[in-house]
mmCIF file of C-alpha atoms in Angstrom:
data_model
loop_
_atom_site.group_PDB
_atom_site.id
_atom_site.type_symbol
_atom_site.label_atom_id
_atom_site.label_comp_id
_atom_site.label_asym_id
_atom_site.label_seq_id
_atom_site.Cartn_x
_atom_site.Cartn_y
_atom_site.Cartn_z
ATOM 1 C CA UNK A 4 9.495 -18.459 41.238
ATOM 2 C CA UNK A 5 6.369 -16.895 39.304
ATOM 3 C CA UNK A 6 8.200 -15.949 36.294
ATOM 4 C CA UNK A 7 6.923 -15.829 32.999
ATOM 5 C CA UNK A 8 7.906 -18.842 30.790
ATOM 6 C CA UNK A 9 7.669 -17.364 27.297
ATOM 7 C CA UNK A 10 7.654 -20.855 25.780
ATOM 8 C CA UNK A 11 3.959 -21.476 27.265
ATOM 9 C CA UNK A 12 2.950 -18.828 25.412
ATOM 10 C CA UNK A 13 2.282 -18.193 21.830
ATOM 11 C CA UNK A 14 3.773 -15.946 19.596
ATOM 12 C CA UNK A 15 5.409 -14.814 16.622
ATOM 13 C CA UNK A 16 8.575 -12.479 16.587
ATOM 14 C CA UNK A 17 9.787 -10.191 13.191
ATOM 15 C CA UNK A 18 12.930 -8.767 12.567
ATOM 16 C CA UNK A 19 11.928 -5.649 11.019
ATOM 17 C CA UNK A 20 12.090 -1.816 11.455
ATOM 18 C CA UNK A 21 14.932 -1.286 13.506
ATOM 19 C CA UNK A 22 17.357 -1.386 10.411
ATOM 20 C CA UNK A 23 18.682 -4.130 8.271
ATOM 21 C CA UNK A 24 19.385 -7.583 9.944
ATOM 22 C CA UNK A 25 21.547 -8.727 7.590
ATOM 23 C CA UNK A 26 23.651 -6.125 8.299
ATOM 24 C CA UNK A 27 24.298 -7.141 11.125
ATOM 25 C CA UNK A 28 24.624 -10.911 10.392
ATOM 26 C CA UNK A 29 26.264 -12.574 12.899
ATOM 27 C CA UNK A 30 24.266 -11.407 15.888
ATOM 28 C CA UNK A 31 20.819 -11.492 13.971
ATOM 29 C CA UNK A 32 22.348 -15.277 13.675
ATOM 30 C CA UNK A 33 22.819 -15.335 17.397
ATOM 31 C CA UNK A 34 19.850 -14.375 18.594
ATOM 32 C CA UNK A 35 17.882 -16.560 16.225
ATOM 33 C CA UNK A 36 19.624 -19.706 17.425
ATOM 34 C CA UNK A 37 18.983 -18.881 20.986
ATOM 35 C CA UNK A 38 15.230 -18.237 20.104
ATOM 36 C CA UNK A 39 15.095 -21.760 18.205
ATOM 37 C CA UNK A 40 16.842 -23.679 21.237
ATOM 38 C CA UNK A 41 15.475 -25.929 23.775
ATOM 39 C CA UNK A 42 17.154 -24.458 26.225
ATOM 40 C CA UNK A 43 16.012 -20.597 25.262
ATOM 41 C CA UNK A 44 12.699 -19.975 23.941
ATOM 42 C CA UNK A 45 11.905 -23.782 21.989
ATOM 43 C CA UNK A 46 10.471 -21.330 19.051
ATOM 44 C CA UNK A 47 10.393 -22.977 15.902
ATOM 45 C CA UNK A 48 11.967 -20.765 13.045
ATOM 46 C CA UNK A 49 8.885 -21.282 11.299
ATOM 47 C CA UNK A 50 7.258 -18.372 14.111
ATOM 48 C CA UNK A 51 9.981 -16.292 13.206
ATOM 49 C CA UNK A 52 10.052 -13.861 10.002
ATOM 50 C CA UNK A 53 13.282 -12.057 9.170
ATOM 51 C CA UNK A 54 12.991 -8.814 6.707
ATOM 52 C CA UNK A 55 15.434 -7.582 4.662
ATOM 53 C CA UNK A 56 16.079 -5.456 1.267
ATOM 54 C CA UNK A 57 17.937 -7.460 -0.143
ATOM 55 C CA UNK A 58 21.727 -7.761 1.406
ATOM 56 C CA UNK A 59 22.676 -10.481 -1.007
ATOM 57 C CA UNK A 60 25.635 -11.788 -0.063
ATOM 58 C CA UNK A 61 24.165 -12.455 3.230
ATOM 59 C CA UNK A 62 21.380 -13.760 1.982
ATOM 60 C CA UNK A 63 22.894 -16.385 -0.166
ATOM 61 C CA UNK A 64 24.927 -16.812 3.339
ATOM 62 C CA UNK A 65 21.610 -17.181 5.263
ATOM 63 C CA UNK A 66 19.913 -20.224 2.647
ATOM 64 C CA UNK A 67 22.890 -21.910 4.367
ATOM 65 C CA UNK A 68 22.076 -21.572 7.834
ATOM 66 C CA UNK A 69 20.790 -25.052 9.526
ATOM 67 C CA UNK A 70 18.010 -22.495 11.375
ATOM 68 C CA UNK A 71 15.950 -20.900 8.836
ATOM 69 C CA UNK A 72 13.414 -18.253 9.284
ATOM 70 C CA UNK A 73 10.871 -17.154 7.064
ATOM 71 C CA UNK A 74 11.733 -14.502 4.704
ATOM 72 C CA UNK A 75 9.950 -10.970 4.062
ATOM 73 C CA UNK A 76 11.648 -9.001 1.076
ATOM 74 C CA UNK A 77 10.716 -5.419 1.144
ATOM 75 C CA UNK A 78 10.759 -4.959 -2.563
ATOM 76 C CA UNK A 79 8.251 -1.744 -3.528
ATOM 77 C CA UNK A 80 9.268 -1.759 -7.154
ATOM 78 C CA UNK A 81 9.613 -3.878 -9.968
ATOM 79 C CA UNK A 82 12.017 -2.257 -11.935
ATOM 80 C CA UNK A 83 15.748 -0.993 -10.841
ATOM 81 C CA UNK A 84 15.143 2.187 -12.323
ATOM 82 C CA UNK A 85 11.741 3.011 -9.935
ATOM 83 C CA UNK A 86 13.536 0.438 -7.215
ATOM 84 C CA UNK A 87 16.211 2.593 -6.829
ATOM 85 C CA UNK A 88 14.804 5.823 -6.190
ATOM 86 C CA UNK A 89 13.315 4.465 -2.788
ATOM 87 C CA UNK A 90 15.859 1.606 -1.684
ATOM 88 C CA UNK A 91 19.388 2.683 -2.185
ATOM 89 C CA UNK A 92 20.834 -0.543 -1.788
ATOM 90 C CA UNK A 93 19.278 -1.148 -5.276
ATOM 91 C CA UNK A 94 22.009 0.810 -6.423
ATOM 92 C CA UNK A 95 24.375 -2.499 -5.713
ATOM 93 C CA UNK A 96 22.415 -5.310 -5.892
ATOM 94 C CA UNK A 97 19.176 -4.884 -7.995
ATOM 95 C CA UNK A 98 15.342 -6.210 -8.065
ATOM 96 C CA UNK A 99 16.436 -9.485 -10.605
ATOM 97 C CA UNK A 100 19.601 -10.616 -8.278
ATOM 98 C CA UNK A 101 17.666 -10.635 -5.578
ATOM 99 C CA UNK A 102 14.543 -12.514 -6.627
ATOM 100 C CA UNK A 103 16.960 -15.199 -8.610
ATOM 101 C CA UNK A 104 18.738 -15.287 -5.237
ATOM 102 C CA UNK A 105 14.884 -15.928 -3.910
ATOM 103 C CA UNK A 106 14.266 -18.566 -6.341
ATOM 104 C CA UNK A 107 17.512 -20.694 -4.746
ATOM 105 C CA UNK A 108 16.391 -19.985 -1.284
ATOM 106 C CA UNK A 109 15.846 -23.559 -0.092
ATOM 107 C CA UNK A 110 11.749 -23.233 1.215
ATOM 108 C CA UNK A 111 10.205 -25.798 2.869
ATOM 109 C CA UNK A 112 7.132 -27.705 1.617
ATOM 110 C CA UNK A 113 4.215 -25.262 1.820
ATOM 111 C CA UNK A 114 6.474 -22.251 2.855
ATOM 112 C CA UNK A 115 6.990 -19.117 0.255
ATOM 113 C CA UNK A 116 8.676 -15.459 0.523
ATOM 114 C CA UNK A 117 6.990 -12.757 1.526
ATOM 115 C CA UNK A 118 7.565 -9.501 -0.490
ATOM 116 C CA UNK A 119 6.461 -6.330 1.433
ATOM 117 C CA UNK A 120 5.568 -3.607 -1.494
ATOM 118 C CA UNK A 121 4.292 -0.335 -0.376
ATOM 119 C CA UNK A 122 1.617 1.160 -2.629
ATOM 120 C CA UNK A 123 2.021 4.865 -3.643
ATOM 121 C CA UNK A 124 -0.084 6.673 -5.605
ATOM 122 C CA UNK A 125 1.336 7.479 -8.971
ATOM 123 C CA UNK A 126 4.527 6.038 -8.120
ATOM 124 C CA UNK A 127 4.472 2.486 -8.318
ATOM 125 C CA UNK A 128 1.114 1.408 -8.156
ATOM 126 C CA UNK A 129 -0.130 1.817 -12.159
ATOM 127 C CA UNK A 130 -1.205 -1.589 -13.711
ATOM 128 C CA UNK A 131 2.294 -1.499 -15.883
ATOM 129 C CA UNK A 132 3.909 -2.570 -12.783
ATOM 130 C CA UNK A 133 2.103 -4.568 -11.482
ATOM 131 C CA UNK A 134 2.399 -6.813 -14.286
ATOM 132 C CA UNK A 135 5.856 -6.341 -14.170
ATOM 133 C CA UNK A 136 6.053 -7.505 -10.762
ATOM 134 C CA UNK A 137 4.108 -10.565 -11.370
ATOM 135 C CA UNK A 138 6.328 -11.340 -14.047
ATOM 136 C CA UNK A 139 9.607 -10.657 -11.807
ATOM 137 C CA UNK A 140 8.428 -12.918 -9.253
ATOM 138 C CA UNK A 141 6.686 -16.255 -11.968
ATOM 139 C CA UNK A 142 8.565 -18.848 -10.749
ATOM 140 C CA UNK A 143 9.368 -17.640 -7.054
ATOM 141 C CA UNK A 144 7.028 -19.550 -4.344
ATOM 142 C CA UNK A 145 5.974 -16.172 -3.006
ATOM 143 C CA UNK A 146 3.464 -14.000 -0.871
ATOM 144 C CA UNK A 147 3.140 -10.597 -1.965
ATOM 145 C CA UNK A 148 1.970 -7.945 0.852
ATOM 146 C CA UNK A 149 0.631 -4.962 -0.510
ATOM 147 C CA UNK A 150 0.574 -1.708 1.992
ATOM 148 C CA UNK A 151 -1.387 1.042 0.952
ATOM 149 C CA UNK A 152 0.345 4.297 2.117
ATOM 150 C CA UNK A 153 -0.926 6.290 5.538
ATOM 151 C CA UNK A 154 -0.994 9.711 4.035
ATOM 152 C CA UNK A 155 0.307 12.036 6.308
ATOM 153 C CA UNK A 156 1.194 16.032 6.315
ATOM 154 C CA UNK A 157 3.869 16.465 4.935
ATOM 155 C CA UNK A 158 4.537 13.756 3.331
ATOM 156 C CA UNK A 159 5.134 13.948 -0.529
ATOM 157 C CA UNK A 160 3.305 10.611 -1.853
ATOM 158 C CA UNK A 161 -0.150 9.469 -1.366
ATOM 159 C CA UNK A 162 -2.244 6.829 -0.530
ATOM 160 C CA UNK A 163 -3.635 5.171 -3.692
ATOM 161 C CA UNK A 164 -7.523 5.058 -4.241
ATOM 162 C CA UNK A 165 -9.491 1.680 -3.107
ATOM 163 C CA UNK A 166 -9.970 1.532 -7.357
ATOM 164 C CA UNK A 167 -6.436 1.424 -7.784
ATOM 165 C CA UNK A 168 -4.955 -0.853 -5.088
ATOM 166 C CA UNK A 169 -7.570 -3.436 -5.829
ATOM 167 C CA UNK A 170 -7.167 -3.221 -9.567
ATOM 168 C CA UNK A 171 -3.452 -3.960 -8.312
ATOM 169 C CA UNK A 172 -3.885 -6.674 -6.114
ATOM 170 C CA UNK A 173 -6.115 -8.217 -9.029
ATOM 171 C CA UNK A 174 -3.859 -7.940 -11.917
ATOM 172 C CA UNK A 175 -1.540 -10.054 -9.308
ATOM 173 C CA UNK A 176 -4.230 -12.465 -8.414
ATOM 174 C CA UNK A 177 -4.248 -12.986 -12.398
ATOM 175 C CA UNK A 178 -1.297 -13.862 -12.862
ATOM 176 C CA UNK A 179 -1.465 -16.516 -10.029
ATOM 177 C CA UNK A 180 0.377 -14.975 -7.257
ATOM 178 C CA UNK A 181 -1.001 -14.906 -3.772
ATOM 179 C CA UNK A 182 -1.541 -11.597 -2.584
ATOM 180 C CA UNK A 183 -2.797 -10.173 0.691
ATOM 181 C CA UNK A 184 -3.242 -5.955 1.204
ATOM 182 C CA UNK A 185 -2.424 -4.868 4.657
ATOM 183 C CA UNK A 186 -4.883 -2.690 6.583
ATOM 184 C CA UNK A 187 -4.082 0.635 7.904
ATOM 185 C CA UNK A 188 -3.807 -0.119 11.473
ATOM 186 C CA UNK A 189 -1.235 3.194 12.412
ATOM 187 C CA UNK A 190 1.128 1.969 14.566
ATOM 188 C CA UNK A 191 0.764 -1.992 14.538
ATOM 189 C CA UNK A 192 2.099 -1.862 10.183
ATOM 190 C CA UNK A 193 5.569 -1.930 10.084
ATOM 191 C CA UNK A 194 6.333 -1.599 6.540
ATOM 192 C CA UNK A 195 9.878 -2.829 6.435
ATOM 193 C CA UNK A 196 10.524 0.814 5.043
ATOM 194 C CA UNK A 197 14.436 0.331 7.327
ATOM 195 C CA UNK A 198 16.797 0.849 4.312
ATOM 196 C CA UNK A 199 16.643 4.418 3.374
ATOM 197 C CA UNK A 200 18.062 7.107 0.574
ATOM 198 C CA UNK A 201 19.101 9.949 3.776
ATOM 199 C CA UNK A 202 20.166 12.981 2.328
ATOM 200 C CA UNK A 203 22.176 15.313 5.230
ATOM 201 C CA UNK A 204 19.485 15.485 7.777
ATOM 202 C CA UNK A 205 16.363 15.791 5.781
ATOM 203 C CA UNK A 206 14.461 13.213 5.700
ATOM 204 C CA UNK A 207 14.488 10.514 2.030
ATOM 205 C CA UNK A 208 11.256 9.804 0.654
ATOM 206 C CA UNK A 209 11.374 6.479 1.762
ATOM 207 C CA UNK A 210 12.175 7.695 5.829
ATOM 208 C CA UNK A 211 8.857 9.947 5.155
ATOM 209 C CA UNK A 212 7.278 6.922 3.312
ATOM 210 C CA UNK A 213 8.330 4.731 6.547
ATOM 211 C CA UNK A 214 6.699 7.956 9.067
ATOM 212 C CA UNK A 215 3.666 8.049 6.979
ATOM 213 C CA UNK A 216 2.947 4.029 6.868
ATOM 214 C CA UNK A 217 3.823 3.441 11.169
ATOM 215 C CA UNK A 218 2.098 6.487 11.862
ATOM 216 C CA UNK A 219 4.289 8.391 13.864
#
């Protein structure tokens, strides 16, 4: 008596920033299915976002599944070559597999893919790529989140200028892609930063990119 029922409540739940869900497949699975059923929490998979690099076998594995969440793809460049020096799975599968994988997702009407793209300045935020990116995603019924860097000590990148990540965000707007840019809110942006280059014990770029963006 005088517990909490969770389903009289509302809420949305992500899958993000404790590592890669996909990776762990079966159980992400699991617990999604509970989540969605009457008998657990009655949450309709459209309140439920699942991020991921990229793992594209189980990606093309999850367009299968009869409970389908929505989809963030933490992308951050548009090109292997930049790709790949921040997301080492890029290394295996790279930025066009995974948004022609995108483009077969089955989405429902009104429903598109998030992709999560952390700006850094003088990295990958120049207007070159951005129009690359809007051409790697024409023809994918996207989202595309744009997360300015939290500049930290000792962290090697930097956060953009206002004149650059809206000069970004526009060339995207341009080229007809809906496009939101996250504000720095420390703790509460979790910037799907998860699948990292590590290096013995020192901390990747992208770890020190994922430090600086949660604010920790």
């Amino acid at each position: 008596a005088g517990a909490l029922d969770l389903r009289d409540k509302a809420f949305n739940i992500v899958l993000m920033g404790m590592g890669e869900p996909l990776h762990n497949y079966d159980e992400t699975m699991k617990a999604l299915r509970i989540l969605n059923d009457e008998h657990g929490f009655a949450l309709s998979p459209r309140r439920i976002t699942l991020s991921t690099v990229g793992l594209l076998p189980a990606l093309e594995r999850l367009a299968k599944e009869p409970v389908m969440p929505n989809l963030a793809i933490s992308l951050h460049a548009p090109t292997d070559e930049l790709r790949g020096t921040l997301v080492p799975l890029n290394k295996k599968y790279g930025v066009k597999d995974i948004v022609d994988a995108c483009k077969r997702f089955p989405l429902k009407r009104r429903s598109r893919i998030t992709f999560e793209y952390v700006l850094l300045a003088g990295v990958n935020d120049s207007p070159d790529a951005a129009r690359r990116l809007a051409q790697l995603l024409s023809g994918v019924r996207s989202k595309v989140n744009l997360i300015p860097l939290n500049a930290a000590a000792g962290i090697p990148f930097e956060r953009p200028s206002d004149k650059a990540i809206d000069r970004f965000a526009q060339i995207l707007a341009d080229h007809h892609l809906t496009v939101s840019v996250r504000k720095s809110r420390g703790r509460d942006i979790r910037a799907a930063c998860g699948q990292l280059i590590v290096e013995g014990q020192r901390k990747s770029p992208a770890q020190q990119l994922a430090t600086a963006a949660f604010g920790e």
